[in-house]
Amino acid sequence: MMIQEGPSPLVRVLAGLPLLAAVPSCAPDDGTLTAAVEAGEELPGGETTHEFFVGSNAFALPAANATDAHEGEFFSGNSFFNAPWVTAPSSTSSRDGLGPLFNASSCAACHFKDGRGAPPESEDEIPVGLLLRVSRVSASGDHLGADPTYGGQIQPFAIPGVMPEARPRISYATVDDAYPDGSPLTLRTPSLTLDELAYGPLAADVQLSSRTAPVMIGLGLLETIPAERIDALADPTDADGDGISGVAAWQTDEQGEPALGRFGWKAEQPTVAAQSAGAFRGDIGITSSARPDEDCTAAQQACADAPSGGTPEIDDDILERVVTYASLLAVPARRAPEDPRVLRGKLLFREAGCAHCHVPSHTTGDEHPTGEPALVELRGQLIWPYTDLLLHDMGQDLADGQAVGAASGREWRTPPLWGIGLIPSVNGHQYLLHDGRARGVAEAIAWHGGEAEASRDAFLTMDAEDREALIAFVNSL
Amino acid sequence: MRRFPRFHPRRSTAAHRAIRAWRTTRVGIVGIVGIVGASVAGCGAGSSEPDAPSLEDTKAQALTTYAAIVRANYADSRSGAVDLRDACDALVASPSQATLDDARAAWLAAREPYLQTEVFRFYDGPIDAADSGPEGLMNAWPLDEVYIDYVEGAPDAGIINDPTVTIDAETLVALNEMGGEKNIATGYHAVEFLLWGQDTSPDGPGDRPFTDYRTDGSGTAANQDRRGEYLGVTADLLVEHHDYLVAAWAAETAEDYANVFFSGSHDETLTRVFTGMYLLSGFETGGERLQPAFDFGDQEDEHSCFSDNTHRDFIQDLRGVQNVYVGRYVRLDGTVVEGTGLMDVLAAVDAELAEELDARIATSLTLAEAIIPPFDQEILQENMAGRQRLYDLIVSLRDQADLLEQAFLALDLQIPNTEPW
């Protein structure tokens, strides 16, 4: 073939001779300045990155460097992640024990194709990709814990013989706003109600908060970022005066040891295993040795009396496979990191300060947070998740009032951005933020407040072309 | 142990890198040609053999064969579903061991063509498009038995034993979905459960008595009439869903999927076809279905657990992969649909890889045929020989998936992602 002479453009870029950053960086920005392509950024998951964009299955593949043994475990876990759980007793005895109360009958129902859950399209649809958390909050803002009758989460489904807790309804008020340059910007604010409360009224002081199911890719890599790295990024008192005060979500785990929260919208879970056991129990009603009790309150006798699918319902070895699965779901390769518009957006992203919290890259360590060796595929990888895993005050408009773990009612964990541009391919939507209120990247940025206010304003005041470039960059991740 | 150089993780990444660099270079050169002037374009076009069909022609022919196989296969599967419905109706009209046996035989026969159609899944085609695909109503697993009928220890369980629920198609379709999954009320496995009952036997299939359908007062279990209605409605729904699939592939109107299928570039369409083969081989059959059964050795962790027919699932799924690869499908009546296959397309760019994949698919099929039924005995921890047979099949399917990955690369196929919103 005739194309072997000379280094490829990619090689030249990697060698520090970017094709597109020819303009000296001291020149005034006339809209043509771009960032350079950085070594390794086209493979955001390092050697785990996969490059097969099998359409809607782009988030479903195992790490490209998975060993045979781990690939086998991955597929076992995949089976229990995807296939629905059924009511006990059943012929398929390792897959029974659904409920009695549940949000979904499988992990994949919410994390559809390992992607992102969507809020319901109409008020009449019972949400599946999204759930409602309930907590009591005093007039002075103190967190008082779960509702005594319904617990901390509303389950809108139940097995035969048990009443579903309630029917959540989500409606939106839309507000027509505009960018400073006059371009229209329409935002929608969700409001949550609970109908058909089956077990009596909620406590008077509860606040509802909805949470969508996040994308599943790259979780094992996030778990393997050394805690010291996250700590080094934290700045709880804003000592550097940049207006951003990231808080590392340190907490005490069940063994009484300090553990850094990394997963969940409020960084309340320190490990993929803890997050998975919590979701099995709270969302599907599947008990595990880590979470042996069903989510039934004292007011829910039929729930407590329902047949069990075993003690526990998911065996330890099966849960381990699901954890391996979740840890090895591969991050897809960037599609066009060298595209000029994407590189322009990359520059603007950094200039606007987005990268202060959406920290582009980290290098994973060799250990799992428990101190055990990490899965071999995940060790020492240069990764590009665009998160600091810290908690940030995101302002009153996004506040849900719920203090969880180390997070206050105004704080959220910076979500990773990798794969965000493939959500439409996988899930047919791009509803973003914790409750899916934002319809795409622009609206999501517009909702940023609190510590992110300056970055948001920088975005809003860009000209339309630059806003598009920044969005193109985010969607290229 | 890795079996192919391409499968080694580090080499795999290196191979990907090389290909990515190659692609980038090619784009760069096209760009330069575009700027400098296109006068040299076409210089290399004379290198192909004058008599050989062009690669694009071969692709077009292979896709035409593929669509012909899809149509013939769905038509056969529909005919199996019609026979099954008729046999179920006969059982309900006149319950006896003979009519029950006939209905079971019809179910087993209906599975043979249907399973071969599973290779038409996984690319958002008519069978499993996100909103409209009937797959979840036809073949979802595992079945929520308690939701449908009595089980051991729960004689009053299920829709059948709840006279407040009307049994008709609309209701069962509505009841099929709960908690975001569609696995509970309809489809082949619901019919299977109604014909065989729970499989509680250590070494045989389920053993539902035909008297479960006897309505003259001498029947077993309660609500025999409702059970009969349920069986009739679910079997009828299977036919209805086949009607939908046959129509979608008919190419009679612009909206029919067959026209959508051919509306993109050959490469876009080929990518769909190869995605179906790739995901059914490695991900679904070797991975999701075989691996956990092998891993945990749980007796009923198998797809056709009531009838103990799971071994046929593997065989016919893999035969479906072979059909589309070689471009040859043998119909129920023995006639053959054949033409240029996907193998011919692959051979045009990499003859060795095409042969290797052909041999691998044949080996996988042979290994699947070597499984000694019932599958639930093959997976047991104490059955060393059975587990070895399953392991060999799993390994072969992984290799098959790897070779299909290489086919994607050799043909430079990539599913186009939708534009960012």
Coordinates of N, CA and C in Angstrom, one line a residue, chain A residues 292-415:
Chain A
P292 N -28.0 -8.1 54.1 CA -28.9 -9.3 54.2 C -30.4 -9.0 54.5
D293 N -30.7 -7.8 54.8 CA -32.1 -7.5 55.2 C -32.9 -6.9 54.0
E294 N -34.2 -7.4 53.8 CA -35.0 -6.8 52.7 C -35.4 -5.4 53.1
D295 N -35.7 -4.6 52.1 CA -36.0 -3.2 52.4 C -37.5 -3.1 52.7
C296 N -37.9 -3.7 53.8 CA -39.3 -3.6 54.2 C -39.3 -2.8 55.6
T297 N -40.2 -1.9 55.7 CA -40.3 -1.2 57.0 C -41.3 -1.9 57.9
A298 N -41.4 -1.4 59.2 CA -42.3 -2.1 60.1 C -43.8 -2.0 59.6
A299 N -44.1 -1.0 58.8 CA -45.4 -0.8 58.3 C -45.8 -1.7 57.2
Q300 N -44.8 -2.5 56.7 CA -45.0 -3.3 55.5 C -44.9 -4.7 55.8
Q301 N -45.9 -5.3 56.4 CA -45.9 -6.7 56.9 C -45.9 -7.7 55.7
A302 N -46.7 -7.4 54.7 CA -46.8 -8.3 53.5 C -45.4 -8.5 52.9
C303 N -44.7 -7.4 52.9 CA -43.3 -7.3 52.3 C -42.4 -8.2 53.1
A304 N -42.5 -8.1 54.4 CA -41.7 -8.9 55.3 C -42.0 -10.4 55.3
D305 N -43.3 -10.7 55.0 CA -43.8 -12.1 55.0 C -43.6 -12.8 53.7
A306 N -43.2 -12.1 52.6 CA -43.2 -12.7 51.3 C -42.1 -13.7 51.2
P307 N -42.2 -14.7 50.3 CA -41.2 -15.8 50.2 C -39.9 -15.2 49.8
S308 N -38.8 -15.8 50.4 CA -37.5 -15.3 50.1 C -36.9 -16.2 49.0
G309 N -36.0 -15.6 48.2 CA -35.3 -16.4 47.2 C -34.0 -17.0 47.7
G310 N -33.9 -17.1 49.0 CA -32.7 -17.7 49.5 C -32.0 -16.8 50.5
T311 N -31.1 -17.3 51.3 CA -30.4 -16.4 52.3 C -28.9 -16.5 52.1
P312 N -28.3 -15.6 51.4 CA -29.0 -14.4 50.8 C -29.5 -14.8 49.4
E313 N -30.2 -13.9 48.8 CA -30.8 -14.2 47.5 C -29.8 -14.2 46.3
I314 N -28.8 -13.4 46.4 CA -27.7 -13.5 45.4 C -26.5 -14.0 46.2
D315 N -26.0 -15.2 45.7 CA -24.9 -15.8 46.3 C -23.6 -14.9 46.2
D316 N -22.7 -15.0 47.1 CA -21.5 -14.2 47.1 C -20.8 -14.3 45.8
D317 N -20.6 -15.6 45.2 CA -19.8 -15.7 44.0 C -20.5 -15.1 42.8
I318 N -21.8 -15.1 42.8 CA -22.5 -14.4 41.7 C -22.4 -12.9 41.8
L319 N -22.5 -12.4 43.0 CA -22.3 -10.9 43.2 C -20.9 -10.5 42.8
E320 N -20.0 -11.4 43.2 CA -18.6 -11.1 42.8 C -18.4 -11.0 41.2
R321 N -19.1 -11.9 40.5 CA -19.1 -11.8 39.1 C -19.7 -10.5 38.6
V322 N -20.8 -10.1 39.2 CA -21.4 -8.9 38.7 C -20.5 -7.7 39.0
V323 N -19.8 -7.7 40.1 CA -18.8 -6.7 40.4 C -17.7 -6.7 39.4
T324 N -17.2 -7.9 39.1 CA -16.1 -7.9 38.0 C -16.7 -7.4 36.7
Y325 N -17.9 -7.7 36.4 CA -18.5 -7.2 35.2 C -18.5 -5.7 35.2
A326 N -19.1 -5.1 36.3 CA -19.2 -3.7 36.4 C -17.8 -3.0 36.4
S327 N -16.8 -3.7 36.9 CA -15.5 -3.1 37.0 C -14.8 -3.2 35.6
L328 N -15.2 -4.1 34.7 CA -14.5 -4.2 33.5 C -15.2 -3.8 32.3
L329 N -16.4 -3.1 32.4 CA -17.1 -2.6 31.3 C -16.2 -1.5 30.7
A330 N -15.9 -1.7 29.4 CA -14.9 -0.8 28.8 C -15.4 0.6 28.4
V331 N -14.5 1.5 28.5 CA -14.7 2.8 28.0 C -14.4 2.8 26.5
P332 N -15.3 3.4 25.7 CA -15.1 3.4 24.2 C -14.0 4.4 23.9
A333 N -13.3 4.2 22.8 CA -12.3 5.2 22.3 C -13.0 6.5 21.9
R334 N -12.2 7.6 22.0 CA -12.7 8.8 21.5 C -12.9 8.7 20.0
R335 N -13.9 9.4 19.4 CA -14.2 9.3 18.0 C -13.3 10.2 17.2
A336 N -13.1 11.4 17.5 CA -12.3 12.3 16.7 C -11.6 13.3 17.5
P337 N -10.7 12.9 18.3 CA -10.0 13.8 19.2 C -9.2 14.9 18.5
E338 N -8.9 14.6 17.2 CA -8.0 15.5 16.4 C -8.8 16.5 15.6
D339 N -10.1 16.4 15.7 CA -11.0 17.3 14.9 C -10.7 18.7 15.4
P340 N -10.5 19.7 14.4 CA -10.2 21.0 14.8 C -11.3 21.7 15.7
R341 N -12.5 21.4 15.5 CA -13.5 22.0 16.3 C -13.5 21.4 17.7
V342 N -13.2 20.1 17.8 CA -13.1 19.5 19.1 C -11.9 20.1 19.9
L343 N -10.8 20.3 19.2 CA -9.7 20.8 19.8 C -9.9 22.3 20.3
R344 N -10.6 23.0 19.5 CA -11.0 24.4 19.9 C -11.9 24.3 21.2
G345 N -12.8 23.3 21.2 CA -13.7 23.2 22.3 C -12.9 22.7 23.6
K346 N -11.9 21.9 23.3 CA -11.0 21.5 24.4 C -10.3 22.7 25.1
L347 N -9.8 23.6 24.3 CA -9.2 24.8 24.8 C -10.2 25.6 25.6
L348 N -11.4 25.8 25.0 CA -12.4 26.6 25.7 C -12.8 26.0 27.0
F349 N -12.9 24.6 27.0 CA -13.3 23.9 28.2 C -12.3 24.2 29.4
R350 N -11.1 24.2 29.0 CA -10.1 24.5 30.1 C -10.1 26.0 30.4
E351 N -10.2 26.8 29.4 CA -10.2 28.3 29.7 C -11.3 28.6 30.6
A352 N -12.5 28.0 30.4 CA -13.6 28.3 31.2 C -13.6 27.7 32.6
G353 N -12.5 26.9 32.9 CA -12.3 26.4 34.2 C -13.1 25.1 34.5
C354 N -13.7 24.5 33.4 CA -14.5 23.3 33.6 C -13.6 22.2 34.2
A355 N -12.3 22.2 33.7 CA -11.4 21.1 34.1 C -10.9 21.2 35.5
H356 N -11.3 22.3 36.2 CA -10.9 22.3 37.7 C -11.7 21.2 38.4
C357 N -12.9 20.9 38.0 CA -13.6 19.8 38.7 C -13.6 18.6 37.7
H358 N -13.9 18.8 36.5 CA -13.9 17.7 35.5 C -12.4 17.5 35.1
V359 N -11.7 17.0 36.1 CA -10.2 16.9 35.9 C -10.0 15.8 34.8
P360 N -9.2 16.2 33.8 CA -9.2 15.3 32.6 C -8.6 13.9 32.9
S361 N -7.4 13.9 33.5 CA -6.8 12.5 33.5 C -6.2 12.2 34.9
H362 N -6.1 10.9 35.1 CA -5.4 10.3 36.3 C -4.7 9.1 35.8
T363 N -3.8 8.6 36.7 CA -3.2 7.3 36.5 C -3.6 6.4 37.6
T364 N -4.1 5.3 37.2 CA -4.6 4.3 38.3 C -3.4 3.7 39.0
G365 N -3.7 3.3 40.2 CA -2.7 2.6 41.0 C -2.7 1.1 40.8
D366 N -2.2 0.4 41.8 CA -2.2 -1.1 41.7 C -3.2 -1.7 42.6
E367 N -3.8 -0.9 43.5 CA -4.6 -1.5 44.5 C -6.1 -1.1 44.4
H368 N -6.9 -2.1 44.9 CA -8.3 -1.8 45.1 C -8.4 -1.0 46.4
P369 N -9.4 -0.2 46.6 CA -9.5 0.6 47.9 C -9.4 -0.3 49.1
T370 N -9.8 -1.6 49.1 CA -9.6 -2.4 50.3 C -8.2 -2.8 50.6
G371 N -7.3 -2.4 49.6 CA -5.9 -2.8 49.8 C -5.5 -4.1 49.1
E372 N -6.5 -4.8 48.6 CA -6.2 -6.0 47.8 C -5.7 -5.5 46.4
P373 N -4.9 -6.4 45.7 CA -4.5 -6.0 44.4 C -5.7 -5.7 43.5
A374 N -5.6 -4.7 42.7 CA -6.6 -4.4 41.7 C -6.6 -5.5 40.6
L375 N -7.7 -5.6 39.9 CA -7.8 -6.4 38.7 C -6.6 -6.0 37.8
V376 N -5.9 -7.0 37.3 CA -4.7 -6.7 36.6 C -4.9 -5.8 35.4
E377 N -6.1 -5.8 34.8 CA -6.3 -5.0 33.6 C -6.4 -3.5 34.0
L378 N -6.6 -3.2 35.2 CA -6.9 -1.8 35.6 C -5.7 -1.1 36.2
R379 N -4.6 -1.9 36.4 CA -3.5 -1.3 37.1 C -2.7 -0.4 36.1
G380 N -2.2 0.8 36.7 CA -1.3 1.7 36.1 C -1.7 2.2 34.7
Q381 N -3.0 2.5 34.6 CA -3.5 3.0 33.3 C -3.7 4.5 33.4
L382 N -3.3 5.1 32.3 CA -3.5 6.6 32.1 C -5.0 6.7 31.6
I383 N -5.8 7.3 32.4 CA -7.2 7.4 32.0 C -7.7 8.8 32.0
W384 N -8.8 9.0 31.2 CA -9.3 10.3 31.0 C -10.8 10.4 31.3
P385 N -11.1 10.3 32.6 CA -12.6 10.3 32.9 C -13.2 11.7 33.0
Y386 N -12.4 12.7 33.2 CA -12.9 14.1 33.4 C -13.8 14.2 34.6
T387 N -13.2 13.8 35.7 CA -13.8 14.0 37.1 C -12.7 14.0 38.1
D388 N -13.0 14.7 39.2 CA -12.1 14.7 40.4 C -12.7 13.8 41.5
L389 N -13.8 13.2 41.3 CA -14.5 12.4 42.3 C -14.8 13.1 43.6
L390 N -14.7 14.5 43.5 CA -15.0 15.3 44.8 C -16.4 15.8 44.8
L391 N -16.8 16.2 46.0 CA -18.1 16.8 46.2 C -18.0 18.3 46.0
H392 N -19.0 18.9 45.3 CA -19.0 20.3 45.1 C -20.4 20.9 45.3
D393 N -20.4 22.0 45.9 CA -21.7 22.8 46.0 C -22.1 23.3 44.6
M394 N -23.2 22.8 44.1 CA -23.7 23.1 42.8 C -24.8 24.1 42.7
G395 N -25.0 24.8 43.9 CA -26.0 25.9 43.9 C -27.4 25.4 44.3
Q396 N -28.2 26.4 44.6 CA -29.5 26.1 45.1 C -30.4 25.5 44.0
D397 N -30.2 25.8 42.8 CA -31.2 25.3 41.8 C -31.1 23.8 41.6
L398 N -29.9 23.3 41.9 CA -29.8 21.8 41.8 C -29.9 21.1 43.1
A399 N -29.9 21.9 44.2 CA -29.9 21.3 45.5 C -31.1 20.4 45.8
D400 N -30.9 19.3 46.4 CA -32.1 18.4 46.7 C -32.3 18.3 48.2
G401 N -31.6 19.1 48.9 CA -31.8 19.1 50.4 C -31.3 17.8 51.1
Q402 N -30.9 16.8 50.4 CA -30.6 15.5 51.0 C -29.1 15.4 51.3
A403 N -28.8 15.4 52.6 CA -27.4 15.1 53.0 C -27.2 13.6 53.0
V404 N -26.2 13.2 52.3 CA -25.9 11.7 52.2 C -24.4 11.6 52.4
G405 N -24.1 10.7 53.4 CA -22.6 10.5 53.6 C -22.0 11.9 53.9
A406 N -20.9 12.1 53.2 CA -20.2 13.4 53.4 C -20.8 14.6 52.7
A407 N -21.8 14.3 51.9 CA -22.4 15.4 51.0 C -23.5 16.1 51.7
S408 N -23.5 17.4 51.5 CA -24.6 18.2 52.0 C -25.8 18.2 51.0
G409 N -26.9 18.9 51.3 CA -28.0 18.9 50.4 C -27.7 19.7 49.2
R410 N -26.6 20.4 49.1 CA -26.3 21.2 47.9 C -25.1 20.6 47.2
E411 N -24.5 19.5 47.7 CA -23.3 19.0 47.1 C -23.6 17.8 46.2
W412 N -22.9 17.7 45.1 CA -22.9 16.5 44.2 C -21.5 16.1 43.9
R413 N -21.3 14.9 43.6 CA -20.0 14.4 43.1 C -19.9 14.8 41.6
T414 N -18.7 15.2 41.2 CA -18.5 15.5 39.8 C -18.6 14.2 39.0
P415 N -19.6 14.1 38.1 CA -19.7 12.9 37.4 C -18.7 12.8 36.3

